[in-house]
N, CA, C and O atoms as a MOPAC input file, in Angstrom:
PM7 MOZYME 1SCF
protein

 N    -20.90800 1   -11.25200 1    21.38100 1
 C    -19.66200 1   -11.27400 1    20.64500 1
 C    -18.49700 1   -10.83000 1    21.51300 1
 O    -17.34100 1   -11.06200 1    21.15900 1
 N    -18.77700 1   -10.21000 1    22.61900 1
 C    -17.70800 1    -9.82600 1    23.52500 1
 C    -16.93000 1    -8.58800 1    23.10900 1
 O    -15.81200 1    -8.37500 1    23.57800 1
 N    -17.50600 1    -7.76500 1    22.23300 1
 C    -16.81700 1    -6.53600 1    21.84200 1
 C    -17.84600 1    -5.42800 1    21.66300 1
 O    -19.03500 1    -5.67000 1    21.45400 1
 N    -17.34300 1    -4.21200 1    21.75200 1
 C    -18.21700 1    -3.05500 1    21.56400 1
 C    -18.52900 1    -2.88700 1    20.07600 1
 O    -17.88700 1    -3.50000 1    19.22300 1
 N    -19.52000 1    -2.05400 1    19.78000 1
 C    -19.84900 1    -1.80100 1    18.37800 1
 C    -18.66800 1    -1.21500 1    17.61100 1
 O    -18.39100 1    -1.67600 1    16.50400 1
 N    -17.94900 1    -0.20900 1    18.15400 1
 C    -16.78600 1     0.30800 1    17.40300 1
 C    -15.71700 1    -0.76800 1    17.14900 1
 O    -15.09900 1    -0.78300 1    16.08500 1
 N    -15.50100 1    -1.65800 1    18.11300 1
 C    -14.53300 1    -2.74600 1    17.90600 1
 C    -15.01400 1    -3.68100 1    16.80200 1
 O    -14.23700 1    -4.08000 1    15.93500 1
 N    -16.29000 1    -4.02500 1    16.83900 1
 C    -16.86800 1    -4.91100 1    15.82500 1
 C    -16.76200 1    -4.27700 1    14.44000 1
 O    -16.38500 1    -4.94400 1    13.47600 1
 N    -17.09400 1    -2.98400 1    14.34200 1
 C    -17.03600 1    -2.27000 1    13.06900 1
 C    -15.60500 1    -2.23900 1    12.52500 1
 O    -15.39000 1    -2.41600 1    11.32600 1
 N    -14.63500 1    -2.01600 1    13.40400 1
 C    -13.23400 1    -2.00100 1    12.97700 1
 C    -12.82300 1    -3.36300 1    12.44500 1
 O    -12.13200 1    -3.45100 1    11.43000 1
 N    -13.24000 1    -4.42600 1    13.12000 1
 C    -12.91100 1    -5.77900 1    12.65000 1
 C    -13.53200 1    -6.05000 1    11.27800 1
 O    -12.89800 1    -6.65700 1    10.41500 1
 N    -14.75100 1    -5.60800 1    11.08400 1
 C    -15.42100 1    -5.79100 1     9.79700 1
 C    -14.70000 1    -5.00200 1     8.69900 1
 O    -14.50500 1    -5.50200 1     7.59200 1
 N    -14.31100 1    -3.77900 1     9.01400 1
 C    -13.58900 1    -2.94700 1     8.04500 1
 C    -12.23900 1    -3.57400 1     7.69300 1
 O    -11.83000 1    -3.56000 1     6.53200 1
 N    -11.54700 1    -4.12200 1     8.69500 1
 C    -10.25700 1    -4.75900 1     8.44400 1
 C    -10.42100 1    -6.02100 1     7.59900 1
 O     -9.58400 1    -6.30500 1     6.74100 1
 N    -11.47900 1    -6.76900 1     7.83200 1
 C    -11.73300 1    -7.96900 1     7.03500 1
 C    -11.93900 1    -7.59200 1     5.56300 1
 O    -11.39200 1    -8.23400 1     4.66700 1
 N    -12.72400 1    -6.55600 1     5.33000 1
 C    -12.94900 1    -6.08500 1     3.96600 1
 C    -11.63400 1    -5.58400 1     3.35800 1
 O    -11.36400 1    -5.81200 1     2.17800 1
 N    -10.82700 1    -4.90600 1     4.16200 1
 C     -9.54000 1    -4.40800 1     3.68300 1
 C     -8.62900 1    -5.55000 1     3.24700 1
 O     -7.93700 1    -5.43700 1     2.23600 1
 N     -8.62400 1    -6.64300 1     3.99600 1
 C     -7.79500 1    -7.79100 1     3.62700 1
 C     -8.18600 1    -8.33800 1     2.25800 1
 O     -7.32200 1    -8.69800 1     1.45800 1
 N     -9.47800 1    -8.39900 1     1.99300 1
 C     -9.94900 1    -8.87600 1     0.68900 1
 C     -9.45800 1    -7.94900 1    -0.41700 1
 O     -8.92800 1    -8.40500 1    -1.43000 1
 N     -9.63800 1    -6.66000 1    -0.21900 1
 C     -9.22000 1    -5.69300 1    -1.23900 1
 C     -7.71400 1    -5.71700 1    -1.45900 1
 O     -7.25600 1    -5.64000 1    -2.59900 1
 N     -6.93900 1    -5.82300 1    -0.38200 1
 C     -5.48100 1    -5.89100 1    -0.50900 1
 C     -5.06600 1    -7.15700 1    -1.25500 1
 O     -4.15300 1    -7.12300 1    -2.08000 1
 N     -5.73100 1    -8.26600 1    -0.96600 1
 C     -5.42300 1    -9.52600 1    -1.65000 1
 C     -5.73500 1    -9.43400 1    -3.14500 1
 O     -5.10100 1   -10.11100 1    -3.95400 1
 N     -6.69700 1    -8.60800 1    -3.50600 1
 C     -7.03900 1    -8.40100 1    -4.91800 1
 C     -6.06800 1    -7.44800 1    -5.60800 1
 O     -6.14900 1    -7.24800 1    -6.82000 1
 N     -5.14700 1    -6.85900 1    -4.83900 1
 C     -4.12000 1    -6.01000 1    -5.42500 1
 C     -4.40100 1    -4.52400 1    -5.42200 1
 O     -3.68900 1    -3.76500 1    -6.08000 1
 N     -5.42400 1    -4.08500 1    -4.69800 1
 C     -5.73100 1    -2.65500 1    -4.63900 1
 C     -4.66800 1    -1.92500 1    -3.82000 1
 O     -4.14000 1    -2.49200 1    -2.86300 1
 N     -4.34400 1    -0.68200 1    -4.17300 1
 C     -3.35100 1     0.09700 1    -3.42300 1
 C     -3.83400 1     0.38500 1    -1.99400 1
 O     -5.03400 1     0.50500 1    -1.74500 1
 N     -2.89800 1     0.49000 1    -1.08300 1
 C     -3.20800 1     0.70100 1     0.32800 1
 C     -4.06100 1     1.95200 1     0.53700 1
 O     -5.03400 1     1.91500 1     1.29000 1
 N     -3.71100 1     3.04600 1    -0.11200 1
 C     -4.46700 1     4.28600 1     0.07000 1
 C     -5.91100 1     4.12700 1    -0.39000 1
 O     -6.83100 1     4.60000 1     0.27800 1
 N     -6.11400 1     3.47000 1    -1.52000 1
 C     -7.47100 1     3.24400 1    -2.02800 1
 C     -8.26100 1     2.35600 1    -1.07300 1
 O     -9.44000 1     2.60400 1    -0.82200 1
 N     -7.61700 1     1.33200 1    -0.54600 1
 C     -8.27500 1     0.42700 1     0.40500 1
 C     -8.68000 1     1.19100 1     1.65900 1
 O     -9.79400 1     1.03000 1     2.15800 1
 N     -7.78500 1     2.01200 1     2.16000 1
 C     -8.07500 1     2.79200 1     3.36900 1
 C     -9.33000 1     3.62400 1     3.18400 1
 O    -10.20400 1     3.63900 1     4.05100 1
 N     -9.42100 1     4.30500 1     2.07600 1
 C    -10.57400 1     5.17200 1     1.83800 1
 C    -11.83900 1     4.37600 1     1.54500 1
 O    -12.91800 1     4.75000 1     2.00300 1
 N    -11.72800 1     3.28600 1     0.79300 1
 C    -12.91200 1     2.46700 1     0.49200 1
 C    -13.47800 1     1.80000 1     1.73500 1
 O    -14.67100 1     1.50500 1     1.80000 1
 N    -12.61600 1     1.56200 1     2.72500 1
 C    -13.06300 1     0.89800 1     3.95600 1
 C    -13.43500 1     1.89500 1     5.05900 1
 O    -13.75000 1     1.49300 1     6.17900 1
 N    -13.39800 1     3.18200 1     4.74500 1
 C    -13.92500 1     4.17900 1     5.65100 1
 C    -12.95500 1     4.93000 1     6.52600 1
 O    -13.37700 1     5.72100 1     7.36900 1
 N    -11.65800 1     4.70500 1     6.35300 1
 C    -10.70200 1     5.48600 1     7.13400 1
 C    -10.50900 1     6.83800 1     6.47700 1
 O    -10.50800 1     6.94000 1     5.25100 1
 N    -10.34500 1     7.87800 1     7.28300 1
 C    -10.19500 1     9.22700 1     6.73900 1
 C     -8.80400 1     9.47000 1     6.18300 1
 O     -8.60600 1    10.37600 1     5.37300 1
 N     -7.82900 1     8.66000 1     6.61400 1
 C     -6.47500 1     8.80400 1     6.08200 1
 C     -5.80700 1     7.43900 1     6.00300 1
 O     -6.11200 1     6.52900 1     6.77300 1
 N     -4.89800 1     7.32400 1     5.06200 1
 C     -4.16400 1     6.06900 1     4.90600 1
 C     -3.29000 1     5.79600 1     6.12700 1
 O     -3.11900 1     4.64200 1     6.51900 1
 N     -2.73900 1     6.84400 1     6.72800 1
 C     -1.85500 1     6.63400 1     7.87700 1
 C     -2.61300 1     6.06600 1     9.07600 1
 O     -2.06600 1     5.25100 1     9.81900 1
 N     -3.85100 1     6.48200 1     9.27100 1
 C     -4.65600 1     5.93200 1    10.35200 1
 C     -4.95700 1     4.46500 1    10.07800 1
 O     -4.86200 1     3.63100 1    10.97900 1
 N     -5.31900 1     4.14900 1     8.84100 1
 C     -5.56600 1     2.76300 1     8.45500 1
 C     -4.32300 1     1.90600 1     8.68700 1
 O     -4.41800 1     0.81800 1     9.25500 1
 N     -3.17400 1     2.38200 1     8.25700 1
 C     -1.92400 1     1.63100 1     8.41100 1
 C     -1.63100 1     1.37700 1     9.88400 1
 O     -1.20200 1     0.28300 1    10.25000 1
 N     -1.86000 1     2.37700 1    10.73100 1
 C     -1.61600 1     2.22700 1    12.16600 1
 C     -2.53100 1     1.16100 1    12.77200 1
 O     -2.06800 1     0.30500 1    13.52600 1
 N     -3.81900 1     1.20700 1    12.45000 1
 C     -4.76300 1     0.21300 1    12.96900 1
 C     -4.40800 1    -1.17400 1    12.44500 1
 O     -4.44200 1    -2.14700 1    13.19700 1
 N     -4.07200 1    -1.27000 1    11.17900 1
 C     -3.69600 1    -2.54500 1    10.57500 1
 C     -2.46100 1    -3.12500 1    11.26900 1
 O     -2.42500 1    -4.31000 1    11.60000 1
 N     -1.44800 1    -2.27700 1    11.48400 1
 C     -0.20500 1    -2.73700 1    12.12300 1
 C     -0.44600 1    -3.19600 1    13.55300 1
 O      0.10600 1    -4.20900 1    13.98400 1
 N     -1.27700 1    -2.44700 1    14.29600 1
 C     -1.57000 1    -2.83900 1    15.67600 1
 C     -2.35300 1    -4.14800 1    15.72900 1
 O     -2.20100 1    -4.92300 1    16.67300 1
 N     -3.17800 1    -4.39500 1    14.73400 1
 C     -3.99300 1    -5.61400 1    14.71100 1
 C     -3.21600 1    -6.83000 1    14.22400 1
 O     -3.28000 1    -7.89700 1    14.83500 1
 N     -2.48200 1    -6.67100 1    13.12500 1
 C     -1.84100 1    -7.80900 1    12.48800 1
 C     -0.32800 1    -7.90200 1    12.69300 1
 O      0.28900 1    -8.89800 1    12.31500 1
 N      0.27200 1    -6.86500 1    13.29200 1
 C      1.69400 1    -6.90500 1    13.57400 1
 C      2.58200 1    -6.56800 1    12.39400 1
 O      3.80000 1    -6.72800 1    12.47200 1
 N      2.00100 1    -6.10900 1    11.31600 1
 C      2.76400 1    -5.68300 1    10.14300 1
 C      1.93900 1    -4.66400 1     9.37800 1
 O      0.73900 1    -4.51800 1     9.61000 1
 N      2.58900 1    -3.96500 1     8.46900 1
 C      1.86900 1    -2.95200 1     7.70000 1
 C      1.16800 1    -3.61500 1     6.51400 1
 O      1.57600 1    -4.69200 1     6.08100 1
 N      0.12400 1    -2.98600 1     5.98700 1
 C     -0.60200 1    -3.59600 1     4.87900 1
 C      0.20200 1    -3.66100 1     3.57700 1
 O     -0.13000 1    -4.44600 1     2.68900 1
 N      1.23300 1    -2.86200 1     3.45700 1
 C      2.04600 1    -2.88000 1     2.25600 1
 C      3.01900 1    -4.03200 1     2.18100 1
 O      3.55400 1    -4.32200 1     1.11100 1
 N      3.25700 1    -4.69600 1     3.30100 1
 C      4.17700 1    -5.84100 1     3.31400 1
 C      3.45000 1    -7.08600 1     2.85400 1
 O      2.38700 1    -7.42900 1     3.37100 1
 N      4.03100 1    -7.75300 1     1.88200 1
 C      3.39600 1    -8.93600 1     1.30000 1
 C      3.58800 1   -10.17400 1     2.02100 1
 O      3.08700 1   -11.21700 1     1.60000 1

């Protein structure tokens, strides 16, 4: 796959987060359900990956 296990796990968590966000779940709830210890860490990873914050529609 060309990525380390932590990279793969992060991609899987972000994919699950996208589904939950599309279903209308709040960002903080999504962050915790997908395994991030804080919403701010989730938002930072999301922004670095997708170029925008998860709260922007």
